[in-house]
């Protein structure tokens, strides 16, 4: 397993792979790898000749400096976990390497995706996501890139980014991996105590209740009750929305398919989850 730390090394290696006819799968991460990440890597390995995993905590997508400072950085442990895979290589650049002084990017209009839910509560977040993913795609040159559905809105932004900048890359959405108790796997879970993990199960409980209530009772009634349930828990609700899966515009009535998205704080840790229903 090779670990590249400069964009030139990474890009030269990728171009060599392409010249030799090998397909490249790509799994972008911010490190602190857990089982959910490894399932993405496993799928990428099954569908490509070689796989690149990037490990880079992107400062441009954090609107809260304390959140950036607290984000777990476990590069050595991450590399150990990736050694179990064959034909996997790592791109672990510095901030200066990712964003050189001459870095300029044509802005992508986010439209509604830049106004609702995550974008509303984390101003500048998706602009930062667009910048880093654009850079990574240009450097790694993959044929396929793998993203978890837990970050539902981010996935929609990346699909739009791929079309807007005309990257010849297939975006592969992958199912959310969960703990045995249903909690969505996240690097942020490392910051939760056992008691907080237990309290956080309200997220999946509420999403399951919303799914079970779909089309059976008025949407706004079940949404109001779900918000009340979270409000009476130990978590601090940031948003809970039932939205169109394509536009992410909030709905007032049930339609053929919708996505329920939630964000809440458990102590100082911000957690997100979603469920199609």
Tab-separated table of C-alpha atoms in Angstrom:
chain	number	residue	atom	x	y	z
A	1	UNK	CA	0.000	0.000	0.000
A	2	UNK	CA	1.424	3.340	-1.058
A	3	UNK	CA	0.664	6.583	0.761
A	4	UNK	CA	0.877	9.749	-1.328
A	5	UNK	CA	1.144	13.139	0.354
A	6	UNK	CA	1.573	15.481	-2.619
A	7	UNK	CA	-0.915	16.160	-5.400
A	8	UNK	CA	1.753	15.613	-8.072
A	9	UNK	CA	2.676	12.158	-6.751
A	10	UNK	CA	-0.965	11.161	-6.552
A	11	UNK	CA	-1.859	12.530	-9.966
A	12	UNK	CA	1.157	10.987	-11.684
A	13	UNK	CA	0.344	7.584	-10.193
A	14	UNK	CA	-3.298	7.858	-11.297
A	15	UNK	CA	-2.322	8.799	-14.828
A	16	UNK	CA	0.010	5.807	-14.958
A	17	UNK	CA	-2.806	3.485	-13.843
A	18	UNK	CA	-5.075	4.853	-16.551
A	19	UNK	CA	-2.364	4.530	-19.179
A	20	UNK	CA	-1.995	0.861	-18.231
A	21	UNK	CA	-5.757	0.314	-18.521
A	22	UNK	CA	-6.606	-0.010	-14.829
A	23	UNK	CA	-9.838	1.359	-13.409
A	24	UNK	CA	-9.616	3.524	-10.279
A	25	UNK	CA	-12.213	3.509	-7.513
A	26	UNK	CA	-12.163	6.376	-5.029
A	27	UNK	CA	-13.346	6.638	-1.424
A	28	UNK	CA	-12.923	10.181	-0.044
A	29	UNK	CA	-12.846	10.372	3.756
A	30	UNK	CA	-11.821	12.662	6.581
A	31	UNK	CA	-10.213	9.752	8.392
A	32	UNK	CA	-11.163	8.227	11.755
A	33	UNK	CA	-12.194	5.246	9.669
A	34	UNK	CA	-14.939	2.954	10.947
A	35	UNK	CA	-16.742	-0.086	9.574
A	36	UNK	CA	-18.959	2.093	7.386
A	37	UNK	CA	-15.925	3.513	5.590
A	38	UNK	CA	-14.458	0.050	5.183
A	39	UNK	CA	-17.618	-1.232	3.489
A	40	UNK	CA	-17.185	1.551	0.916
A	41	UNK	CA	-13.594	0.464	0.392
A	42	UNK	CA	-14.673	-3.158	0.085
A	43	UNK	CA	-17.253	-2.319	-2.570
A	44	UNK	CA	-14.746	-0.145	-4.433
A	45	UNK	CA	-12.232	-3.003	-4.400
A	46	UNK	CA	-14.818	-5.380	-5.852
A	47	UNK	CA	-15.655	-3.031	-8.728
A	48	UNK	CA	-12.258	-1.564	-9.681
A	49	UNK	CA	-8.699	-2.669	-10.402
A	50	UNK	CA	-7.191	-0.272	-7.845
A	51	UNK	CA	-8.680	1.929	-5.106
A	52	UNK	CA	-7.608	5.256	-3.631
A	53	UNK	CA	-8.768	6.311	-0.158
A	54	UNK	CA	-8.189	9.965	0.657
A	55	UNK	CA	-7.723	11.004	4.278
A	56	UNK	CA	-8.043	14.758	4.657
A	57	UNK	CA	-9.848	16.827	7.287
A	58	UNK	CA	-11.123	19.648	5.120
A	59	UNK	CA	-11.098	22.959	7.029
A	60	UNK	CA	-13.214	24.694	4.387
A	61	UNK	CA	-16.325	22.671	5.237
A	62	UNK	CA	-16.300	23.477	8.969
A	63	UNK	CA	-18.192	26.600	9.985
A	64	UNK	CA	-17.422	25.940	13.664
A	65	UNK	CA	-13.699	26.206	14.553
A	66	UNK	CA	-14.124	24.148	17.731
A	67	UNK	CA	-15.742	21.361	15.714
A	68	UNK	CA	-12.759	21.367	13.359
A	69	UNK	CA	-10.329	21.282	16.273
A	70	UNK	CA	-12.181	18.404	17.949
A	71	UNK	CA	-12.527	16.285	14.820
A	72	UNK	CA	-10.635	13.003	15.419
A	73	UNK	CA	-7.377	12.552	13.544
A	74	UNK	CA	-6.183	8.935	13.607
A	75	UNK	CA	-3.995	8.508	10.536
A	76	UNK	CA	-1.836	5.652	11.858
A	77	UNK	CA	-4.867	3.624	12.941
A	78	UNK	CA	-6.565	4.379	9.618
A	79	UNK	CA	-3.586	3.082	7.648
A	80	UNK	CA	-3.563	-0.102	9.733
A	81	UNK	CA	-7.209	-0.768	8.879
A	82	UNK	CA	-6.581	-0.229	5.167
A	83	UNK	CA	-3.650	-2.662	5.101
A	84	UNK	CA	-6.220	-5.471	5.150
A	85	UNK	CA	-7.235	-4.631	1.568
A	86	UNK	CA	-5.442	-5.509	-1.628
A	87	UNK	CA	-4.655	-2.814	-4.211
A	88	UNK	CA	-5.683	0.069	-1.938
A	89	UNK	CA	-3.570	3.218	-1.794
A	90	UNK	CA	-3.894	6.347	0.312
A	91	UNK	CA	-3.827	10.043	-0.467
A	92	UNK	CA	-3.170	12.018	2.734
A	93	UNK	CA	-2.268	15.595	1.758
A	94	UNK	CA	-1.689	18.629	3.959
A	95	UNK	CA	-3.958	21.677	3.814
A	96	UNK	CA	-1.323	23.638	1.882
A	97	UNK	CA	-1.005	20.795	-0.613
A	98	UNK	CA	-4.753	20.666	-1.189
A	99	UNK	CA	-5.192	24.426	-1.388
A	100	UNK	CA	-2.122	26.060	-2.954
A	101	UNK	CA	-1.889	29.834	-3.051
A	102	UNK	CA	-3.012	29.958	-6.667
A	103	UNK	CA	-6.138	27.848	-6.013
A	104	UNK	CA	-9.178	29.300	-7.787
A	105	UNK	CA	-12.431	27.480	-8.496
A	106	UNK	CA	-15.364	28.578	-10.618
A	107	UNK	CA	-18.268	28.719	-8.108
A	108	UNK	CA	-21.056	26.195	-8.569
A	109	UNK	CA	-24.598	27.497	-7.936
A	110	UNK	CA	-26.046	25.218	-5.283
A	111	UNK	CA	-29.644	26.373	-5.708
A	112	UNK	CA	-32.029	24.903	-3.136
A	113	UNK	CA	-29.346	22.487	-1.945
A	114	UNK	CA	-27.425	25.479	-0.618
A	115	UNK	CA	-30.374	26.875	1.334
A	116	UNK	CA	-32.026	24.081	3.313
A	117	UNK	CA	-31.181	21.783	6.218
A	118	UNK	CA	-27.393	21.337	6.450
A	119	UNK	CA	-26.770	24.446	4.357
A	120	UNK	CA	-29.086	26.536	6.518
A	121	UNK	CA	-27.398	25.582	9.777
A	122	UNK	CA	-23.830	25.263	8.484
A	123	UNK	CA	-23.259	28.285	6.231
A	124	UNK	CA	-20.390	27.737	3.825
A	125	UNK	CA	-20.296	23.994	4.501
A	126	UNK	CA	-21.257	22.795	1.044
A	127	UNK	CA	-19.127	25.423	-0.662
A	128	UNK	CA	-16.243	23.794	1.211
A	129	UNK	CA	-17.384	20.327	0.183
A	130	UNK	CA	-17.514	21.410	-3.458
A	131	UNK	CA	-13.988	22.830	-3.266
A	132	UNK	CA	-12.397	19.749	-1.741
A	133	UNK	CA	-14.237	17.165	-3.865
A	134	UNK	CA	-13.457	19.130	-7.030
A	135	UNK	CA	-9.780	19.123	-6.089
A	136	UNK	CA	-9.790	15.444	-5.187
A	137	UNK	CA	-11.527	14.414	-8.408
A	138	UNK	CA	-8.988	16.393	-10.482
A	139	UNK	CA	-6.056	14.841	-8.643
A	140	UNK	CA	-7.190	11.218	-8.265
A	141	UNK	CA	-8.962	10.893	-11.658
A	142	UNK	CA	-11.243	8.001	-10.645
A	143	UNK	CA	-13.777	6.233	-12.816
A	144	UNK	CA	-16.029	5.637	-9.806
A	145	UNK	CA	-16.392	7.408	-6.449
A	146	UNK	CA	-18.189	5.958	-3.422
A	147	UNK	CA	-20.239	7.956	-0.907
A	148	UNK	CA	-22.461	6.886	1.983
A	149	UNK	CA	-26.134	7.812	2.005
A	150	UNK	CA	-25.922	8.989	5.621
A	151	UNK	CA	-24.817	12.372	4.286
A	152	UNK	CA	-27.854	12.532	2.008
A	153	UNK	CA	-27.646	16.227	1.171
A	154	UNK	CA	-23.900	16.033	0.587
A	155	UNK	CA	-24.466	13.164	-1.831
A	156	UNK	CA	-26.954	15.314	-3.766
A	157	UNK	CA	-24.411	18.159	-3.892
A	158	UNK	CA	-21.675	15.834	-5.168
A	159	UNK	CA	-23.937	14.420	-7.873
A	160	UNK	CA	-24.699	17.974	-8.970
A	161	UNK	CA	-20.986	18.873	-8.818
A	162	UNK	CA	-20.115	15.951	-11.077
A	163	UNK	CA	-22.596	17.161	-13.688
A	164	UNK	CA	-21.708	20.850	-13.362
A	165	UNK	CA	-17.939	20.390	-13.799
A	166	UNK	CA	-18.490	17.549	-16.289
A	167	UNK	CA	-16.368	14.973	-14.487
A	168	UNK	CA	-16.527	11.584	-16.259
A	169	UNK	CA	-17.024	9.884	-12.894
A	170	UNK	CA	-19.775	7.529	-11.787
A	171	UNK	CA	-21.034	8.392	-8.291
A	172	UNK	CA	-21.924	5.239	-6.337
A	173	UNK	CA	-24.303	5.837	-3.384
A	174	UNK	CA	-23.838	3.254	-0.608
A	175	UNK	CA	-26.242	2.304	2.168
A	176	UNK	CA	-25.738	3.735	5.648
A	177	UNK	CA	-23.940	1.346	7.983
A	178	UNK	CA	-25.359	1.148	11.489
A	179	UNK	CA	-24.313	-0.153	14.870
A	180	UNK	CA	-26.236	-3.179	16.158
A	181	UNK	CA	-28.517	-0.816	18.065
A	182	UNK	CA	-29.312	1.211	14.926
A	183	UNK	CA	-27.091	4.257	15.491
A	184	UNK	CA	-25.638	5.434	12.181
A	185	UNK	CA	-21.890	4.900	12.098
A	186	UNK	CA	-19.936	8.142	12.148
A	187	UNK	CA	-16.430	9.279	13.024
A	188	UNK	CA	-18.090	11.692	15.452
A	189	UNK	CA	-19.368	8.735	17.479
A	190	UNK	CA	-15.847	8.433	18.885
A	191	UNK	CA	-16.598	11.569	20.898
A	192	UNK	CA	-19.742	10.135	22.506
A	193	UNK	CA	-19.813	8.506	25.933
A	194	UNK	CA	-21.698	5.225	26.303
A	195	UNK	CA	-24.570	7.108	27.934
A	196	UNK	CA	-24.659	9.591	25.055
A	197	UNK	CA	-24.666	6.787	22.491
A	198	UNK	CA	-27.709	5.340	24.210
A	199	UNK	CA	-29.431	8.729	24.250
A	200	UNK	CA	-28.663	9.189	20.543
A	201	UNK	CA	-30.809	6.196	19.645
A	202	UNK	CA	-33.763	8.616	19.657
A	203	UNK	CA	-32.635	9.567	16.135
A	204	UNK	CA	-33.231	6.163	14.561
A	205	UNK	CA	-36.345	5.627	16.698
A	206	UNK	CA	-37.927	8.824	15.383
A	207	UNK	CA	-36.979	8.051	11.783
A	208	UNK	CA	-38.523	4.587	12.034
A	209	UNK	CA	-41.708	6.060	13.495
A	210	UNK	CA	-41.934	8.576	10.658
A	211	UNK	CA	-41.457	5.813	8.097
A	212	UNK	CA	-44.155	3.681	9.715
A	213	UNK	CA	-46.572	6.630	9.809
A	214	UNK	CA	-46.086	7.621	6.169
A	215	UNK	CA	-49.375	7.871	4.255
A	216	UNK	CA	-51.342	6.762	7.345
A	217	UNK	CA	-51.728	10.134	9.072
A	218	UNK	CA	-51.290	13.787	7.983
A	219	UNK	CA	-47.616	14.569	7.404
A	220	UNK	CA	-47.526	17.719	9.521
A	221	UNK	CA	-49.131	15.919	12.470
A	222	UNK	CA	-46.569	13.119	12.576
A	223	UNK	CA	-43.716	15.577	11.983
A	224	UNK	CA	-44.865	17.756	14.894
A	225	UNK	CA	-45.084	14.745	17.208
A	226	UNK	CA	-41.626	13.569	16.148
A	227	UNK	CA	-40.114	16.984	16.896
A	228	UNK	CA	-41.787	16.987	20.316
A	229	UNK	CA	-40.359	13.573	21.064
A	230	UNK	CA	-36.807	14.699	20.279
A	231	UNK	CA	-37.336	17.941	22.207
A	232	UNK	CA	-38.252	15.928	25.310
A	233	UNK	CA	-35.091	13.798	25.015
A	234	UNK	CA	-31.517	14.575	26.051
A	235	UNK	CA	-30.666	15.731	22.520
A	236	UNK	CA	-30.975	19.273	21.203
A	237	UNK	CA	-32.803	19.182	17.881
A	238	UNK	CA	-31.442	21.359	15.098
A	239	UNK	CA	-33.813	20.292	12.342
A	240	UNK	CA	-36.172	17.491	11.394
A	241	UNK	CA	-37.573	17.672	7.874
A	242	UNK	CA	-39.575	15.509	5.518
A	243	UNK	CA	-38.463	16.532	2.045
A	244	UNK	CA	-38.466	15.644	-1.619
A	245	UNK	CA	-35.480	13.309	-2.246
A	246	UNK	CA	-34.404	15.223	-5.365
A	247	UNK	CA	-34.840	18.886	-4.419
A	248	UNK	CA	-34.789	18.507	-0.606
A	249	UNK	CA	-37.645	21.024	-0.447
A	250	UNK	CA	-39.819	20.395	2.619
A	251	UNK	CA	-43.170	18.735	2.040
A	252	UNK	CA	-46.590	19.370	3.549
A	253	UNK	CA	-48.181	16.236	2.127
A	254	UNK	CA	-46.985	12.707	1.551
A	255	UNK	CA	-45.827	11.830	-1.949
A	256	UNK	CA	-44.702	8.573	-3.556
A	257	UNK	CA	-41.289	8.830	-1.864
A	258	UNK	CA	-39.758	11.268	0.598
A	259	UNK	CA	-36.661	11.501	2.758
A	260	UNK	CA	-36.770	12.202	6.489
A	261	UNK	CA	-33.632	14.067	7.593
A	262	UNK	CA	-32.590	14.898	11.132
A	263	UNK	CA	-29.727	16.754	12.823
A	264	UNK	CA	-29.289	17.083	16.574
A	265	UNK	CA	-26.647	17.708	19.202
A	266	UNK	CA	-25.804	15.169	21.847
A	267	UNK	CA	-23.720	17.218	24.220
A	268	UNK	CA	-21.196	18.960	21.965
A	269	UNK	CA	-21.392	16.321	19.220
A	270	UNK	CA	-23.534	17.008	16.176
A	271	UNK	CA	-25.189	13.941	14.664
A	272	UNK	CA	-27.153	13.514	11.436
A	273	UNK	CA	-29.238	10.711	9.981
A	274	UNK	CA	-31.922	10.133	7.362
A	275	UNK	CA	-34.332	7.562	6.036
A	276	UNK	CA	-36.271	7.197	2.800
A	277	UNK	CA	-39.937	6.440	3.277
